[in-house]
Short mmCIF file of C-alpha atoms in Angstrom, two decimals:
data_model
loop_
_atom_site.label_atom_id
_atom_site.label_comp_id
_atom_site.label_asym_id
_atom_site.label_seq_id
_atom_site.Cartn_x
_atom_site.Cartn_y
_atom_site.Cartn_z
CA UNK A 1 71.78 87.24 78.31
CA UNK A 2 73.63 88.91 81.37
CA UNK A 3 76.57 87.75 83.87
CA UNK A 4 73.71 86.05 86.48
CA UNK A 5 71.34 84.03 84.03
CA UNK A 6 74.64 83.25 81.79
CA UNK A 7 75.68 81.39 86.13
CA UNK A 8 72.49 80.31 86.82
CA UNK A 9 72.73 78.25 83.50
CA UNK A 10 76.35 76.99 83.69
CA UNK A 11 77.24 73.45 84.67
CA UNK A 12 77.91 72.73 88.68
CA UNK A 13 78.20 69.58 90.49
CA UNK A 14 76.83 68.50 93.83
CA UNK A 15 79.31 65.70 95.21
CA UNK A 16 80.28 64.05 91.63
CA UNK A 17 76.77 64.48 90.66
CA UNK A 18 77.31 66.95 87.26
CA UNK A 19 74.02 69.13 86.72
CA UNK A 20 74.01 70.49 83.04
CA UNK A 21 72.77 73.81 84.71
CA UNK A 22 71.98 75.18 88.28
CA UNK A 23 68.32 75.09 87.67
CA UNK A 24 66.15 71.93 89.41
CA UNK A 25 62.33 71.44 89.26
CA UNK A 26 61.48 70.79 92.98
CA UNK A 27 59.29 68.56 94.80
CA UNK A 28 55.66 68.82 94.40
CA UNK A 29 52.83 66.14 95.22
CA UNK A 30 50.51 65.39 92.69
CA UNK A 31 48.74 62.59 93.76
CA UNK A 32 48.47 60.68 90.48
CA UNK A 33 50.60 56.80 91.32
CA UNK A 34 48.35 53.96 91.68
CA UNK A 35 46.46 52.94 94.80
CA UNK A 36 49.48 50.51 95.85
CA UNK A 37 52.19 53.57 95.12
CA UNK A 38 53.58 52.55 92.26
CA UNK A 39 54.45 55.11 89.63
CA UNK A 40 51.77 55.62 86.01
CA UNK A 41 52.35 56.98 82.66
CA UNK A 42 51.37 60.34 83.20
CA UNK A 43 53.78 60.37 85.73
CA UNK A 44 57.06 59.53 83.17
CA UNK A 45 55.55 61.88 80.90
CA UNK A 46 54.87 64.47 83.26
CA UNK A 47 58.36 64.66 84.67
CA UNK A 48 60.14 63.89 81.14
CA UNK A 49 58.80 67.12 80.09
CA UNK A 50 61.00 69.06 82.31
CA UNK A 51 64.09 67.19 81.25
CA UNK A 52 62.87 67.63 77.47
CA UNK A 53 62.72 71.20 78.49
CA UNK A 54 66.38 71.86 79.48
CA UNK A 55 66.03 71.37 83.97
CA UNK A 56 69.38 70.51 85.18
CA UNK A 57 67.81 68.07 88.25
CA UNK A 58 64.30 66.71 88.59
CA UNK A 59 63.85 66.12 92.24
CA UNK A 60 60.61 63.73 92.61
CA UNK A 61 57.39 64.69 94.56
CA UNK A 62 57.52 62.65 98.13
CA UNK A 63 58.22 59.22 98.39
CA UNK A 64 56.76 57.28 101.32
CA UNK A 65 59.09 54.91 102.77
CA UNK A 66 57.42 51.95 104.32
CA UNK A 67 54.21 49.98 104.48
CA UNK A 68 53.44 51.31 107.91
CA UNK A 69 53.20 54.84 109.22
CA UNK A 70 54.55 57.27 106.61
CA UNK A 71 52.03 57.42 103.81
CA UNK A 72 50.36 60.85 103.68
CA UNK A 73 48.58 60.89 100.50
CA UNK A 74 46.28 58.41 98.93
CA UNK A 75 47.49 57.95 95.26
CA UNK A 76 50.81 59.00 96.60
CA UNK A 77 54.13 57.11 95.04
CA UNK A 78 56.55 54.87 97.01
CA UNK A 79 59.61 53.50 97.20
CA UNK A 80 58.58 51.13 100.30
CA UNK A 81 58.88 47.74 98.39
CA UNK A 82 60.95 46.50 95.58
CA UNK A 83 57.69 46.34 92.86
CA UNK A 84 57.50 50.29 93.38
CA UNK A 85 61.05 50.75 92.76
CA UNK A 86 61.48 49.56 89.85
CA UNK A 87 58.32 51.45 88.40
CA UNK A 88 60.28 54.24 88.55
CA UNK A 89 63.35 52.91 86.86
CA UNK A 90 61.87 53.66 83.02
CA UNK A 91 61.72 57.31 84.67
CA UNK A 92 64.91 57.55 85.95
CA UNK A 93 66.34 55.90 82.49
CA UNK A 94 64.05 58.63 80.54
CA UNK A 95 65.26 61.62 82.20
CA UNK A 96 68.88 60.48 81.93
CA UNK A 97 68.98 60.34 78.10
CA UNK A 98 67.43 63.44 78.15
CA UNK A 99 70.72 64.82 80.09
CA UNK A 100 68.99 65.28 83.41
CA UNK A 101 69.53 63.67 86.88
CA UNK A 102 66.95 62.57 88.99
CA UNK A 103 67.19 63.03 92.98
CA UNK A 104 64.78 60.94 95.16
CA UNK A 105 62.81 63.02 97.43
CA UNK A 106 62.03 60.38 100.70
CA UNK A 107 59.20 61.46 103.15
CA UNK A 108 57.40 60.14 105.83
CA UNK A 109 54.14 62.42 106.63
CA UNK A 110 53.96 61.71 110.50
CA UNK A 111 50.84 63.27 112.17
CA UNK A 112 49.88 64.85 108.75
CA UNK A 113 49.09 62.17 107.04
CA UNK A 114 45.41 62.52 105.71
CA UNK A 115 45.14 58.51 103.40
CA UNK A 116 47.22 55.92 104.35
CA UNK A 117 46.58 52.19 102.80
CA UNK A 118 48.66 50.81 105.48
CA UNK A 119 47.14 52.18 108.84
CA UNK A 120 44.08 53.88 110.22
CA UNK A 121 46.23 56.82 112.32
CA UNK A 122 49.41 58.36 112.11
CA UNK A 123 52.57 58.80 114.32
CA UNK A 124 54.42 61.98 115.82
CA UNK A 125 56.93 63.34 118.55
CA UNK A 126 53.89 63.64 120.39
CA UNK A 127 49.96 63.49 120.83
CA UNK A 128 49.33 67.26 119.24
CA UNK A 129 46.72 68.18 116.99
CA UNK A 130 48.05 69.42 113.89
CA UNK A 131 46.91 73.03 113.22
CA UNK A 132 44.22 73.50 110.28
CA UNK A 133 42.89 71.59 107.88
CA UNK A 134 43.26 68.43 105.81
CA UNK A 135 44.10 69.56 101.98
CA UNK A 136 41.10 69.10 99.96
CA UNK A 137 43.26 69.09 96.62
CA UNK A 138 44.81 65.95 97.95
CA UNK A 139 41.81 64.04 98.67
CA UNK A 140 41.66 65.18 102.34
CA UNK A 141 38.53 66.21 103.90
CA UNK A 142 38.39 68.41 108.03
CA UNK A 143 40.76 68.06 110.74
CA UNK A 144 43.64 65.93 111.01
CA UNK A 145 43.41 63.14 113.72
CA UNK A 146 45.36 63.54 116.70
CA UNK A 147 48.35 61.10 116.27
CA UNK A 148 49.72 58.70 118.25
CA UNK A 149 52.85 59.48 120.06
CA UNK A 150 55.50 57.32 118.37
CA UNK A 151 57.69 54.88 120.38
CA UNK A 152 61.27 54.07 120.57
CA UNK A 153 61.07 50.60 118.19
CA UNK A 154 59.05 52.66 115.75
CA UNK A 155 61.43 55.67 115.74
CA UNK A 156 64.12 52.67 114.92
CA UNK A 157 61.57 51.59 112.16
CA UNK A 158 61.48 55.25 110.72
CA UNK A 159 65.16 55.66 110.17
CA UNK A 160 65.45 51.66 108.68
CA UNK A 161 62.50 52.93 106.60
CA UNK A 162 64.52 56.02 105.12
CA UNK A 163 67.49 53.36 104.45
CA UNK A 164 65.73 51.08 102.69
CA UNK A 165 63.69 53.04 100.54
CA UNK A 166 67.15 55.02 99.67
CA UNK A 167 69.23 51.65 98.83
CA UNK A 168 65.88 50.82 96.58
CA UNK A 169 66.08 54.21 94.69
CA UNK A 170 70.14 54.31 94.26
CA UNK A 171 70.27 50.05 93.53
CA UNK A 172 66.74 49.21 91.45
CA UNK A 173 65.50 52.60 90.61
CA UNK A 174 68.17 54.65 89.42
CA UNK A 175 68.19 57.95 90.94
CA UNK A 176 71.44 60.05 91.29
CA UNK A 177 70.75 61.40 94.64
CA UNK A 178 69.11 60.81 97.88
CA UNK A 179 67.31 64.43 99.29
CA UNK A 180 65.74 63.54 102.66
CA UNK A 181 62.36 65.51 103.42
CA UNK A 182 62.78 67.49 106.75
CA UNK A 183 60.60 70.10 105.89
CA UNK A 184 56.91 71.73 105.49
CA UNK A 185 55.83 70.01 108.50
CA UNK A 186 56.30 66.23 108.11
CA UNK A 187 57.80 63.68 110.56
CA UNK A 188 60.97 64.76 110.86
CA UNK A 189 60.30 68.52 110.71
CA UNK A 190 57.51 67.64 113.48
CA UNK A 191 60.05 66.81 115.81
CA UNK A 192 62.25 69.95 114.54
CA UNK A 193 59.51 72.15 116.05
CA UNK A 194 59.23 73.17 119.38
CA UNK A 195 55.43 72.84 119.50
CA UNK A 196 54.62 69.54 118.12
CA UNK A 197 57.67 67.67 119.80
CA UNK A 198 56.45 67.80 123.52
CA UNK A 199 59.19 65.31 124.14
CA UNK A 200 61.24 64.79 127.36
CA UNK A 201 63.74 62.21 126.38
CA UNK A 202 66.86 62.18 123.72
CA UNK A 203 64.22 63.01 121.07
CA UNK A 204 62.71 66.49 122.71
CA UNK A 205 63.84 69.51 124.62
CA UNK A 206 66.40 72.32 122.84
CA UNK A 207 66.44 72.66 119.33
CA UNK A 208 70.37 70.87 119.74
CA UNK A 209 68.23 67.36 120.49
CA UNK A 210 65.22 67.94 118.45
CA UNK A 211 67.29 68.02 115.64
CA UNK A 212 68.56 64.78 116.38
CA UNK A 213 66.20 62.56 114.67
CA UNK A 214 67.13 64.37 111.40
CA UNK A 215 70.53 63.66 112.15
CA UNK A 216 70.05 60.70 112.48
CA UNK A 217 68.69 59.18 109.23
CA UNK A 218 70.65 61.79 107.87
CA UNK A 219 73.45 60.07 109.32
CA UNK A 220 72.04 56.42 108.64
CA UNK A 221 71.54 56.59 104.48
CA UNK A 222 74.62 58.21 104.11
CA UNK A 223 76.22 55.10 105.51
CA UNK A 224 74.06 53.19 103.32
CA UNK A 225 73.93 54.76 100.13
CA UNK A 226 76.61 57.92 100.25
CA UNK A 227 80.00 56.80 98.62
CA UNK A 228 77.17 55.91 95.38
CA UNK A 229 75.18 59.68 95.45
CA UNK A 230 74.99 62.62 96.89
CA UNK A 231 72.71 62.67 100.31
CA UNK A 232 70.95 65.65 100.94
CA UNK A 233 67.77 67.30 103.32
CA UNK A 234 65.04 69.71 102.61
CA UNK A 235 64.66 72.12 105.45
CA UNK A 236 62.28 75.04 106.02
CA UNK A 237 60.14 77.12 108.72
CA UNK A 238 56.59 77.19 107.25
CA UNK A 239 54.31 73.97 106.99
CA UNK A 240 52.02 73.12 104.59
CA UNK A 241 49.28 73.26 107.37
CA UNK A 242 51.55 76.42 108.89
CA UNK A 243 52.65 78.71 106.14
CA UNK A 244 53.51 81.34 108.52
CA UNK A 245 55.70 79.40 111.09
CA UNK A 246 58.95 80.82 111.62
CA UNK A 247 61.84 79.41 114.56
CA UNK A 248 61.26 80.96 117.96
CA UNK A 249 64.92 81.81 118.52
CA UNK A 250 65.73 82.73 114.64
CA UNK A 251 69.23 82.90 114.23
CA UNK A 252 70.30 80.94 116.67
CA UNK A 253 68.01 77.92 115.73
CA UNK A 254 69.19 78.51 112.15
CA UNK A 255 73.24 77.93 113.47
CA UNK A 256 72.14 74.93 115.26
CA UNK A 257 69.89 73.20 112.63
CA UNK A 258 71.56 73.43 109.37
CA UNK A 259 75.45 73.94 111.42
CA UNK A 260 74.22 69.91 112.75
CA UNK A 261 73.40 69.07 109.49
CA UNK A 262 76.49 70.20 107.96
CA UNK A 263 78.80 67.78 110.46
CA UNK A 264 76.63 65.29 109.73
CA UNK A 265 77.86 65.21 106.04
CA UNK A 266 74.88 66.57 104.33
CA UNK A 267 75.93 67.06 100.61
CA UNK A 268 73.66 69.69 100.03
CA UNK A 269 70.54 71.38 102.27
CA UNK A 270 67.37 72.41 100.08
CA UNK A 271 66.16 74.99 101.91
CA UNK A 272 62.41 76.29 101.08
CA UNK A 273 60.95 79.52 102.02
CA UNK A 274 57.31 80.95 100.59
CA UNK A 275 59.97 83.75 98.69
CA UNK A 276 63.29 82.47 99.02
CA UNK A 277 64.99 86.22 98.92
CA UNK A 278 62.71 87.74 102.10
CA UNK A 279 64.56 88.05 105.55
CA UNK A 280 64.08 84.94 107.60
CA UNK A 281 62.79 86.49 110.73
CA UNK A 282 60.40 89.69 111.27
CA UNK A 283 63.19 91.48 112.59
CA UNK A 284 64.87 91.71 109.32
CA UNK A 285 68.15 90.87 108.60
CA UNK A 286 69.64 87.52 106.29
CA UNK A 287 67.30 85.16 103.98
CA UNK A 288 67.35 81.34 105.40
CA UNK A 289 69.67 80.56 102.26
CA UNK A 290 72.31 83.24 103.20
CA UNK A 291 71.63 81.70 106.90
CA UNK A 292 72.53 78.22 105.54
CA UNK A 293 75.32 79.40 103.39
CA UNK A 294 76.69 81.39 106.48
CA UNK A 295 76.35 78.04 109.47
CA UNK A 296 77.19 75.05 106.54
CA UNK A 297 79.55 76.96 104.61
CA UNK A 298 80.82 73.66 102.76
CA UNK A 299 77.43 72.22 102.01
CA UNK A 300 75.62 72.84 98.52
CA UNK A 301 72.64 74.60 99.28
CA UNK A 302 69.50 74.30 96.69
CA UNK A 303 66.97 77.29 97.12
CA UNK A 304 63.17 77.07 96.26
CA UNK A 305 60.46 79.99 96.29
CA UNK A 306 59.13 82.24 94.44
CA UNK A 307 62.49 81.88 91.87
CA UNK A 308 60.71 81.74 88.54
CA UNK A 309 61.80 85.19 88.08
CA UNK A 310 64.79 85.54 86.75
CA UNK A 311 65.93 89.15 88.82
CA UNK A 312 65.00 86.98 92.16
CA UNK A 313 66.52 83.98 91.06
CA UNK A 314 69.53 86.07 90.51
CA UNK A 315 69.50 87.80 94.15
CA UNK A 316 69.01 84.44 95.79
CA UNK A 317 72.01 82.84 93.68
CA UNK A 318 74.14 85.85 94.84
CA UNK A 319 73.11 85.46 98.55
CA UNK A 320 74.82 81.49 98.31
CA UNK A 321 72.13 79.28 96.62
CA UNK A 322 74.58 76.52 94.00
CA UNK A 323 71.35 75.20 92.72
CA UNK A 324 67.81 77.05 92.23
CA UNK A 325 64.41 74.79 92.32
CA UNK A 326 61.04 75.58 90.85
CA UNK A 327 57.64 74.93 91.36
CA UNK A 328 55.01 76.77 90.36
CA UNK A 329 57.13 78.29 87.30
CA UNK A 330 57.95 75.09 86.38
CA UNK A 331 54.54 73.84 86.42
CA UNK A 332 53.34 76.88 83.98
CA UNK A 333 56.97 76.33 81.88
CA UNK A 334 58.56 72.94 81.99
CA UNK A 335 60.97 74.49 79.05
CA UNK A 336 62.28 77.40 81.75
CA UNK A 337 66.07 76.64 80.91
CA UNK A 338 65.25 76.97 77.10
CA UNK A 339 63.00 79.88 77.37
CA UNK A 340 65.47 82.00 79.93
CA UNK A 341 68.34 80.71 77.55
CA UNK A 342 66.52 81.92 74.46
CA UNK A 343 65.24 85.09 76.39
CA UNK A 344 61.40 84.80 76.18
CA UNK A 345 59.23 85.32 78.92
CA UNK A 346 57.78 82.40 81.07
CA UNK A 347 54.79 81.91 81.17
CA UNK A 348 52.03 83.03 83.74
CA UNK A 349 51.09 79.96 86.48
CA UNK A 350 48.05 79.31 86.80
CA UNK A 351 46.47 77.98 90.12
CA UNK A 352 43.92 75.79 88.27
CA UNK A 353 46.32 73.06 87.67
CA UNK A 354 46.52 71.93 91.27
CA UNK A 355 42.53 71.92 91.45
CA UNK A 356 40.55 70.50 92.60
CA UNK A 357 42.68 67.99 92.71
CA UNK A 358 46.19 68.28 92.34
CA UNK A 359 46.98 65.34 90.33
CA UNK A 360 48.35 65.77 86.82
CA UNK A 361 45.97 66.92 84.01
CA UNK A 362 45.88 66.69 80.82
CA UNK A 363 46.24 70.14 79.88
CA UNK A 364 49.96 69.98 81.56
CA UNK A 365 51.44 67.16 79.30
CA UNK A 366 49.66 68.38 76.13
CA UNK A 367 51.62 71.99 76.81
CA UNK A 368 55.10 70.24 76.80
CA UNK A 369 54.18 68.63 73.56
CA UNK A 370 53.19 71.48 71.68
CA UNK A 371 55.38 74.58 73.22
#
């Protein structure tokens, strides 16, 4: 095994939190909790595979985070009442005597969301149609509705939202860290962009006040939850309705984003690209990890894209990622640690699993039990 795979799977530690390696399996949803969002058995099994298989950190698919606006998915889990909290607490336990932590991935879906028990339209920055269509593979059928442009007390009731949900996970369900989903075209990352937050007030305008709501509950669970785990946020420029979005003024968005971030006391930014070692911009130049690295140069920085190859996960680890997230390779190999440790090759993903409906199949939990 050479000098990078022998770093890549060495211990490291994100705020007190001690990861047996550097590799994480990241957030993906798979639609498979029960109607009222509480977690099911093929969800512990599903995610005890990866810790059975050697993952460092299991970060969870998308938690909603209150019985109002910020369900996205129907089937999708929460952690918006006590009940649903403490469904996950066998999960949490599970992983843990398996030697893996467990971060809590909080979301709220904003103008995306495409089944929500709790209301019949969704909230955003503003009144925009969200580009393409509603994801079939997560029950979702044409265009998304054109949300409602959220209010003042309801922005208040989004950030209380991310604190309670986060007290629920550290204090009934027994995750080790908070990550804070500001990415792939949600809420938060809705007011991030220029062209879904139409806003005039505090909330709108530069990219130096639409990154202020992300501040914000960034700022907000940390006070609630931060001295117990670390407190982190997922970042990125493509959307899951947007793949191909990237910031208007590139670098310079990039400095003020994650350099806002890093003063607010995030204790680590997961940053996701579509391949995590490309240039962030079409001119060329630095990937967004090397970008974060460079403007929150004391902030752990978890990378996700494309890394299920060993030679890329190596490049992106050199260019400043601590911590290395999968998702499609760990879908096809929940055992990537062993196999990478043991020197076999991973096995091939294949795009059948997520259809045509990406909830979790059969076929994925009977692999971990006989590989």
């Amino acid at each position: 095994m050479n000098d990078s795979l022998n770093q890549i799977l060495s211990a490291t530690d994100i705020k007190g939190a001690k990861l047996r390696n550097r590799l994480a399996v990241a957030p993906m949803t798979r639609v498979s909790a029960t109607p009222e969002g509480a977690p099911t058995q093929a969800m512990h099994d599903y995610y005890l595979r990866f810790a059975r298989g050697g993952f460092g950190l299991v970060i969870t698919e998308g938690l909603y985070t209150d019985g109002a606006f910020s369900q996205g998915y129907l089937n999708q889990p929460g952690l918006a009442d006590d009940e649903q909290a403490r469904g996950w607490a066998p999960i949490t336990a599970a992983l843990h005597e398996q030697g893996a932590l467990a971060f809590a991935q909080l979301m709220h879906a904003g103008a995306l969301s495409q089944g929500n028990h709790f209301r019949s339209h969704g909230v955003a920055p503003s009144a925009v149609q969200p580009k393409g269509q509603q994801m079939t593979f997560y029950y979702g059928k044409g265009e998304y509705a054109v949300p409602h442009e959220i209010g003042e007390e309801e922005i208040a009731q989004v950030v209380q939202g991310f604190v309670d949900s986060a007290v629920r996970a550290v204090g009934i369900a027994g995750f080790d860290g908070i990550e804070i989903h500001g990415a792939n075209g949600y809420l938060l990352d809705q007011f991030l962009t220029a062209h879904t937050n139409l806003r005039a007030d505090r909330w709108g305008g530069p990219v130096e006040q639409r990154v202020s709501l992300l501040v914000e509950v960034l700022t907000a669970v940390k006070a609630a939850v931060g001295e117990q785990v670390p407190v982190g946020i997922r970042i990125s420029q493509g959307k899951v309705n947007d793949f191909t979005n990237k910031w208007p003024s590139g670098e310079h968005d990039a400095q003020a984003i994650f350099g806002a971030l890093a003063r607010a006391g995030a204790d680590f930014i997961h940053v996701t690209e579509f391949e995590a070692w490309q240039p962030a911009f079409t001119d060329g130049g630095d990937s967004l990890v090397a970008l974060a690295r460079k403007h929150a140069p004391g902030v752990s920085i978890i990378a996700n894209g494309g890394l299920h190859d060993a030679r890329r996960a190596s490049q992106v680890r050199a260019a400043g990622a601590d911590v290395l997230a999968l998702g499609r390779g760990a879908l096809a190999n929940p055992d990537m640690p062993e196999l990478w440790q043991r020197g076999l090759a991973p096995r091939v993903f294949d795009s059948g699993i997520l259809g045509p409906i990406a909830d979790i199949k059969e076929s994925e939990l009977a692999l971990a039990a006989t590989d």
